[in-house]
């Protein structure tokens, strides 16, 4: 469990069958109750000037931070949708999916998305912390090991929960080359990396849609524009 040190739980299943659908709205909300789809098209770019591109490729932590913060010059390179402040914990168990109606300005393109836990808080560090040196007796030739565990780090504004990527030319399957006409809208379903993660009460869940992921995809830095249609676009979460 990511909410506290040494918080171990036994889920009833891996990959919850319970689904919660969030609608992407024109005022950049992730809404459980919205009945209307986007009322206008929403676009984002996938190009940075060469100096900025070089800066971010050499500082991926800064790129992630500025992308999540929707900070210039990356504010034009993504779309952000955020829930209201959670009144109860939200636990994702399994593979989240994003279903969108999207167009590329070229005959090729890719779509990336990330789920983010938003809110100033102390979170478990990514690497175990030394709790006691040589405290574990392994019992073999009198060897000992260090005792380590995940502990809280300093206060941070966010935590990336999961990412997903898809080539728009491979919408059906990774091995199938689908046609892609510039400016034509297509139904695309993107799967996130499987996860078990709890967003605690008092924080927000954010969905960020973008194209090139400097830490994971090809870095074409092309002058492409992507557009979500004024149609139903949804995030589907498997919840505990």
mmCIF file of C-alpha atoms in Angstrom:
data_model
loop_
_atom_site.group_PDB
_atom_site.id
_atom_site.type_symbol
_atom_site.label_atom_id
_atom_site.label_comp_id
_atom_site.label_asym_id
_atom_site.label_seq_id
_atom_site.Cartn_x
_atom_site.Cartn_y
_atom_site.Cartn_z
ATOM 1 C CA UNK A 1 0.000 0.000 0.000
ATOM 2 C CA UNK A 2 1.429 3.386 -1.001
ATOM 3 C CA UNK A 3 -0.261 5.415 1.744
ATOM 4 C CA UNK A 4 1.970 4.517 4.717
ATOM 5 C CA UNK A 5 5.237 2.730 5.546
ATOM 6 C CA UNK A 6 4.866 -1.026 6.070
ATOM 7 C CA UNK A 7 1.187 -0.936 5.131
ATOM 8 C CA UNK A 8 0.600 -4.404 3.689
ATOM 9 C CA UNK A 9 -2.787 -5.496 2.425
ATOM 10 C CA UNK A 10 -4.225 -8.571 0.684
ATOM 11 C CA UNK A 11 -6.513 -7.531 -2.193
ATOM 12 C CA UNK A 12 -9.354 -9.885 -3.004
ATOM 13 C CA UNK A 13 -8.316 -9.868 -6.656
ATOM 14 C CA UNK A 14 -5.776 -8.375 -9.035
ATOM 15 C CA UNK A 15 -7.570 -6.242 -11.571
ATOM 16 C CA UNK A 16 -10.895 -5.049 -10.229
ATOM 17 C CA UNK A 17 -14.053 -5.734 -12.225
ATOM 18 C CA UNK A 18 -15.633 -2.594 -10.754
ATOM 19 C CA UNK A 19 -15.280 0.264 -13.235
ATOM 20 C CA UNK A 20 -15.707 3.993 -12.752
ATOM 21 C CA UNK A 21 -16.118 6.166 -15.846
ATOM 22 C CA UNK A 22 -14.871 9.750 -15.777
ATOM 23 C CA UNK A 23 -15.895 12.146 -18.541
ATOM 24 C CA UNK A 24 -13.412 14.680 -19.934
ATOM 25 C CA UNK A 25 -15.119 18.081 -19.909
ATOM 26 C CA UNK A 26 -14.456 21.368 -21.672
ATOM 27 C CA UNK A 27 -13.553 23.070 -18.383
ATOM 28 C CA UNK A 28 -10.726 20.545 -17.900
ATOM 29 C CA UNK A 29 -12.494 18.411 -15.321
ATOM 30 C CA UNK A 30 -12.568 14.669 -14.816
ATOM 31 C CA UNK A 31 -16.211 14.275 -13.922
ATOM 32 C CA UNK A 32 -18.150 11.262 -12.659
ATOM 33 C CA UNK A 33 -21.471 13.002 -13.188
ATOM 34 C CA UNK A 34 -21.105 15.048 -16.393
ATOM 35 C CA UNK A 35 -23.640 14.000 -18.992
ATOM 36 C CA UNK A 36 -22.255 16.141 -21.806
ATOM 37 C CA UNK A 37 -19.081 15.396 -23.802
ATOM 38 C CA UNK A 38 -16.597 18.060 -24.772
ATOM 39 C CA UNK A 39 -18.536 20.991 -26.181
ATOM 40 C CA UNK A 40 -15.584 22.173 -28.252
ATOM 41 C CA UNK A 41 -12.508 20.681 -29.830
ATOM 42 C CA UNK A 42 -9.342 20.805 -27.711
ATOM 43 C CA UNK A 43 -5.849 20.732 -29.221
ATOM 44 C CA UNK A 44 -2.230 20.481 -28.132
ATOM 45 C CA UNK A 45 1.108 20.646 -29.926
ATOM 46 C CA UNK A 46 4.138 18.370 -29.944
ATOM 47 C CA UNK A 47 7.028 20.665 -30.781
ATOM 48 C CA UNK A 48 9.547 22.622 -28.761
ATOM 49 C CA UNK A 49 12.246 24.990 -29.946
ATOM 50 C CA UNK A 50 15.620 23.307 -30.165
ATOM 51 C CA UNK A 51 17.121 24.902 -27.049
ATOM 52 C CA UNK A 52 14.128 23.968 -24.883
ATOM 53 C CA UNK A 53 14.015 20.468 -26.355
ATOM 54 C CA UNK A 54 17.713 19.927 -25.598
ATOM 55 C CA UNK A 55 17.255 21.291 -22.057
ATOM 56 C CA UNK A 56 14.425 18.897 -21.236
ATOM 57 C CA UNK A 57 16.048 15.838 -22.820
ATOM 58 C CA UNK A 58 18.970 16.397 -20.449
ATOM 59 C CA UNK A 59 16.754 16.992 -17.397
ATOM 60 C CA UNK A 60 13.838 14.565 -17.427
ATOM 61 C CA UNK A 61 12.914 15.362 -13.813
ATOM 62 C CA UNK A 62 12.423 19.013 -14.775
ATOM 63 C CA UNK A 63 10.417 17.967 -17.839
ATOM 64 C CA UNK A 64 8.090 15.835 -15.698
ATOM 65 C CA UNK A 65 7.661 18.604 -13.120
ATOM 66 C CA UNK A 66 6.886 21.306 -15.690
ATOM 67 C CA UNK A 67 4.533 19.004 -17.600
ATOM 68 C CA UNK A 68 2.528 18.147 -14.481
ATOM 69 C CA UNK A 69 2.484 21.806 -13.414
ATOM 70 C CA UNK A 70 1.225 22.783 -16.893
ATOM 71 C CA UNK A 71 4.020 25.321 -16.937
ATOM 72 C CA UNK A 72 5.238 27.243 -19.987
ATOM 73 C CA UNK A 73 6.695 26.326 -22.405
ATOM 74 C CA UNK A 74 4.951 22.942 -21.994
ATOM 75 C CA UNK A 75 1.486 24.378 -21.355
ATOM 76 C CA UNK A 76 0.672 24.193 -25.086
ATOM 77 C CA UNK A 77 1.916 20.608 -25.365
ATOM 78 C CA UNK A 78 -0.691 18.813 -23.270
ATOM 79 C CA UNK A 79 -4.289 18.728 -22.060
ATOM 80 C CA UNK A 80 -5.027 18.471 -18.338
ATOM 81 C CA UNK A 81 -8.191 17.118 -16.725
ATOM 82 C CA UNK A 82 -8.541 17.062 -12.934
ATOM 83 C CA UNK A 83 -11.083 15.709 -10.455
ATOM 84 C CA UNK A 84 -12.526 17.681 -7.608
ATOM 85 C CA UNK A 85 -10.776 17.218 -4.261
ATOM 86 C CA UNK A 86 -11.471 13.631 -3.212
ATOM 87 C CA UNK A 87 -13.794 13.213 -0.244
ATOM 88 C CA UNK A 88 -12.784 9.550 0.137
ATOM 89 C CA UNK A 89 -9.755 7.491 -0.946
ATOM 90 C CA UNK A 90 -9.685 6.259 -4.550
ATOM 91 C CA UNK A 91 -7.848 2.964 -5.129
ATOM 92 C CA UNK A 92 -6.958 1.942 -8.678
ATOM 93 C CA UNK A 93 -6.519 -1.821 -9.058
ATOM 94 C CA UNK A 94 -5.596 -3.016 -12.539
ATOM 95 C CA UNK A 95 -5.429 -1.495 -16.012
ATOM 96 C CA UNK A 96 -6.935 1.955 -16.496
ATOM 97 C CA UNK A 97 -8.087 2.847 -20.016
ATOM 98 C CA UNK A 98 -8.456 6.099 -21.915
ATOM 99 C CA UNK A 99 -10.994 6.221 -24.744
ATOM 100 C CA UNK A 100 -10.776 9.319 -26.945
ATOM 101 C CA UNK A 101 -11.802 10.555 -30.392
ATOM 102 C CA UNK A 102 -8.582 12.109 -31.686
ATOM 103 C CA UNK A 103 -7.010 13.471 -34.875
ATOM 104 C CA UNK A 104 -3.413 14.142 -35.879
ATOM 105 C CA UNK A 105 -2.342 16.912 -38.242
ATOM 106 C CA UNK A 106 -0.168 14.387 -40.115
ATOM 107 C CA UNK A 107 -0.439 10.816 -41.415
ATOM 108 C CA UNK A 108 1.331 9.549 -38.293
ATOM 109 C CA UNK A 109 1.469 10.300 -34.610
ATOM 110 C CA UNK A 110 1.421 8.968 -31.093
ATOM 111 C CA UNK A 111 -0.600 9.560 -27.979
ATOM 112 C CA UNK A 112 0.640 9.446 -24.399
ATOM 113 C CA UNK A 113 -1.196 9.891 -21.129
ATOM 114 C CA UNK A 114 -0.375 9.819 -17.443
ATOM 115 C CA UNK A 115 -2.388 9.570 -14.249
ATOM 116 C CA UNK A 116 -1.126 11.801 -11.457
ATOM 117 C CA UNK A 117 -1.764 12.022 -7.706
ATOM 118 C CA UNK A 118 -1.951 15.791 -7.083
ATOM 119 C CA UNK A 119 -1.528 17.551 -3.751
ATOM 120 C CA UNK A 120 1.219 18.666 -1.398
ATOM 121 C CA UNK A 121 2.025 15.675 0.829
ATOM 122 C CA UNK A 122 4.768 13.433 2.139
ATOM 123 C CA UNK A 123 4.920 10.306 -0.032
ATOM 124 C CA UNK A 124 6.838 7.063 0.152
ATOM 125 C CA UNK A 125 10.214 7.354 -1.520
ATOM 126 C CA UNK A 126 10.904 5.421 -4.710
ATOM 127 C CA UNK A 127 13.895 3.610 -3.227
ATOM 128 C CA UNK A 128 14.111 1.768 0.115
ATOM 129 C CA UNK A 129 15.752 3.563 3.028
ATOM 130 C CA UNK A 130 18.357 1.973 5.292
ATOM 131 C CA UNK A 131 16.643 1.277 8.621
ATOM 132 C CA UNK A 132 19.389 -0.725 10.355
ATOM 133 C CA UNK A 133 22.797 -1.748 9.033
ATOM 134 C CA UNK A 134 23.601 -5.476 9.116
ATOM 135 C CA UNK A 135 20.510 -6.179 11.196
ATOM 136 C CA UNK A 136 19.323 -9.291 9.360
ATOM 137 C CA UNK A 137 21.012 -12.607 10.045
ATOM 138 C CA UNK A 138 20.741 -14.640 6.856
ATOM 139 C CA UNK A 139 21.914 -17.825 8.618
ATOM 140 C CA UNK A 140 24.300 -18.832 5.843
ATOM 141 C CA UNK A 141 28.003 -18.634 6.658
ATOM 142 C CA UNK A 142 27.142 -15.984 9.264
ATOM 143 C CA UNK A 143 26.175 -13.472 6.598
ATOM 144 C CA UNK A 144 24.124 -10.440 7.522
ATOM 145 C CA UNK A 145 22.034 -8.050 5.455
ATOM 146 C CA UNK A 146 20.840 -4.509 5.938
ATOM 147 C CA UNK A 147 17.258 -3.910 6.998
ATOM 148 C CA UNK A 148 15.620 -1.526 4.528
ATOM 149 C CA UNK A 149 12.107 -0.231 4.018
ATOM 150 C CA UNK A 150 10.083 2.405 2.205
ATOM 151 C CA UNK A 151 9.787 5.567 4.272
ATOM 152 C CA UNK A 152 8.350 9.030 3.761
ATOM 153 C CA UNK A 153 10.402 11.533 1.819
ATOM 154 C CA UNK A 154 10.073 15.314 1.781
ATOM 155 C CA UNK A 155 6.787 16.966 0.832
ATOM 156 C CA UNK A 156 6.127 16.819 -2.924
ATOM 157 C CA UNK A 157 3.369 18.332 -5.084
ATOM 158 C CA UNK A 158 2.612 15.215 -7.106
ATOM 159 C CA UNK A 159 3.272 11.544 -7.797
ATOM 160 C CA UNK A 160 2.958 9.919 -11.214
ATOM 161 C CA UNK A 161 0.741 6.854 -10.855
ATOM 162 C CA UNK A 162 0.862 5.288 -14.309
ATOM 163 C CA UNK A 163 1.550 6.046 -17.965
ATOM 164 C CA UNK A 164 0.320 4.742 -21.304
ATOM 165 C CA UNK A 165 1.394 5.200 -24.923
ATOM 166 C CA UNK A 166 0.030 4.215 -28.330
ATOM 167 C CA UNK A 167 1.050 4.802 -31.929
ATOM 168 C CA UNK A 168 -1.976 6.118 -33.801
ATOM 169 C CA UNK A 169 -1.024 3.938 -36.777
ATOM 170 C CA UNK A 170 -1.351 0.866 -34.528
ATOM 171 C CA UNK A 171 -4.781 1.481 -33.047
ATOM 172 C CA UNK A 172 -6.028 -2.067 -33.625
ATOM 173 C CA UNK A 173 -2.928 -4.007 -32.600
ATOM 174 C CA UNK A 174 0.821 -3.394 -32.304
ATOM 175 C CA UNK A 175 1.455 -5.523 -35.397
ATOM 176 C CA UNK A 176 -1.256 -3.928 -37.586
ATOM 177 C CA UNK A 177 -0.593 -0.779 -39.604
ATOM 178 C CA UNK A 178 -3.840 1.214 -39.625
ATOM 179 C CA UNK A 179 -4.471 4.057 -42.055
ATOM 180 C CA UNK A 180 -4.246 7.535 -40.573
ATOM 181 C CA UNK A 181 -5.440 10.518 -42.593
ATOM 182 C CA UNK A 182 -4.450 14.016 -41.427
ATOM 183 C CA UNK A 183 -7.288 15.821 -39.692
ATOM 184 C CA UNK A 184 -9.495 12.739 -39.510
ATOM 185 C CA UNK A 185 -10.826 11.735 -36.123
ATOM 186 C CA UNK A 186 -10.424 8.147 -34.931
ATOM 187 C CA UNK A 187 -11.575 6.224 -31.894
ATOM 188 C CA UNK A 188 -8.473 5.349 -29.872
ATOM 189 C CA UNK A 189 -8.238 3.228 -26.748
ATOM 190 C CA UNK A 190 -5.045 3.581 -24.719
ATOM 191 C CA UNK A 191 -4.200 1.221 -21.859
ATOM 192 C CA UNK A 192 -2.142 2.379 -18.894
ATOM 193 C CA UNK A 193 0.471 0.288 -17.138
ATOM 194 C CA UNK A 194 -1.265 -1.918 -14.538
ATOM 195 C CA UNK A 195 -1.102 -0.496 -11.042
ATOM 196 C CA UNK A 196 -2.376 -0.781 -7.501
ATOM 197 C CA UNK A 197 -2.406 2.729 -6.111
ATOM 198 C CA UNK A 198 -4.479 4.702 -3.620
ATOM 199 C CA UNK A 199 -5.062 8.431 -4.014
ATOM 200 C CA UNK A 200 -5.891 9.526 -0.441
ATOM 201 C CA UNK A 201 -8.777 11.701 0.636
ATOM 202 C CA UNK A 202 -8.040 15.413 0.244
ATOM 203 C CA UNK A 203 -6.011 15.090 -2.960
ATOM 204 C CA UNK A 204 -6.937 15.181 -6.652
ATOM 205 C CA UNK A 205 -6.510 12.774 -9.560
ATOM 206 C CA UNK A 206 -5.211 14.316 -12.774
ATOM 207 C CA UNK A 207 -5.175 12.966 -16.321
ATOM 208 C CA UNK A 208 -2.566 14.515 -18.628
ATOM 209 C CA UNK A 209 -2.792 13.824 -22.358
ATOM 210 C CA UNK A 210 0.251 14.619 -24.507
ATOM 211 C CA UNK A 211 2.285 13.082 -27.328
ATOM 212 C CA UNK A 212 6.054 12.683 -27.033
ATOM 213 C CA UNK A 213 7.224 11.313 -23.706
ATOM 214 C CA UNK A 214 10.876 12.268 -23.418
ATOM 215 C CA UNK A 215 11.471 9.439 -20.937
ATOM 216 C CA UNK A 216 9.754 6.656 -22.874
ATOM 217 C CA UNK A 217 8.987 7.294 -26.568
ATOM 218 C CA UNK A 218 10.748 8.394 -29.731
ATOM 219 C CA UNK A 219 11.728 12.064 -29.563
ATOM 220 C CA UNK A 220 10.656 13.246 -33.002
ATOM 221 C CA UNK A 221 9.965 16.840 -31.907
ATOM 222 C CA UNK A 222 7.840 17.320 -35.029
ATOM 223 C CA UNK A 223 5.492 20.230 -35.637
ATOM 224 C CA UNK A 224 2.372 18.112 -35.109
ATOM 225 C CA UNK A 225 -0.935 19.106 -33.598
ATOM 226 C CA UNK A 226 -3.377 16.697 -31.958
ATOM 227 C CA UNK A 227 -7.059 17.432 -31.436
ATOM 228 C CA UNK A 228 -9.736 15.829 -29.271
ATOM 229 C CA UNK A 229 -13.156 15.951 -30.893
ATOM 230 C CA UNK A 230 -16.226 17.524 -29.307
ATOM 231 C CA UNK A 231 -17.501 14.012 -28.594
ATOM 232 C CA UNK A 232 -17.539 11.615 -25.631
ATOM 233 C CA UNK A 233 -14.001 11.087 -24.297
ATOM 234 C CA UNK A 234 -13.628 8.959 -21.191
ATOM 235 C CA UNK A 235 -11.197 7.678 -18.577
ATOM 236 C CA UNK A 236 -12.144 4.263 -17.219
ATOM 237 C CA UNK A 237 -10.666 3.229 -13.873
ATOM 238 C CA UNK A 238 -10.760 -0.225 -12.229
ATOM 239 C CA UNK A 239 -11.531 0.641 -8.607
ATOM 240 C CA UNK A 240 -11.412 -1.322 -5.375
#
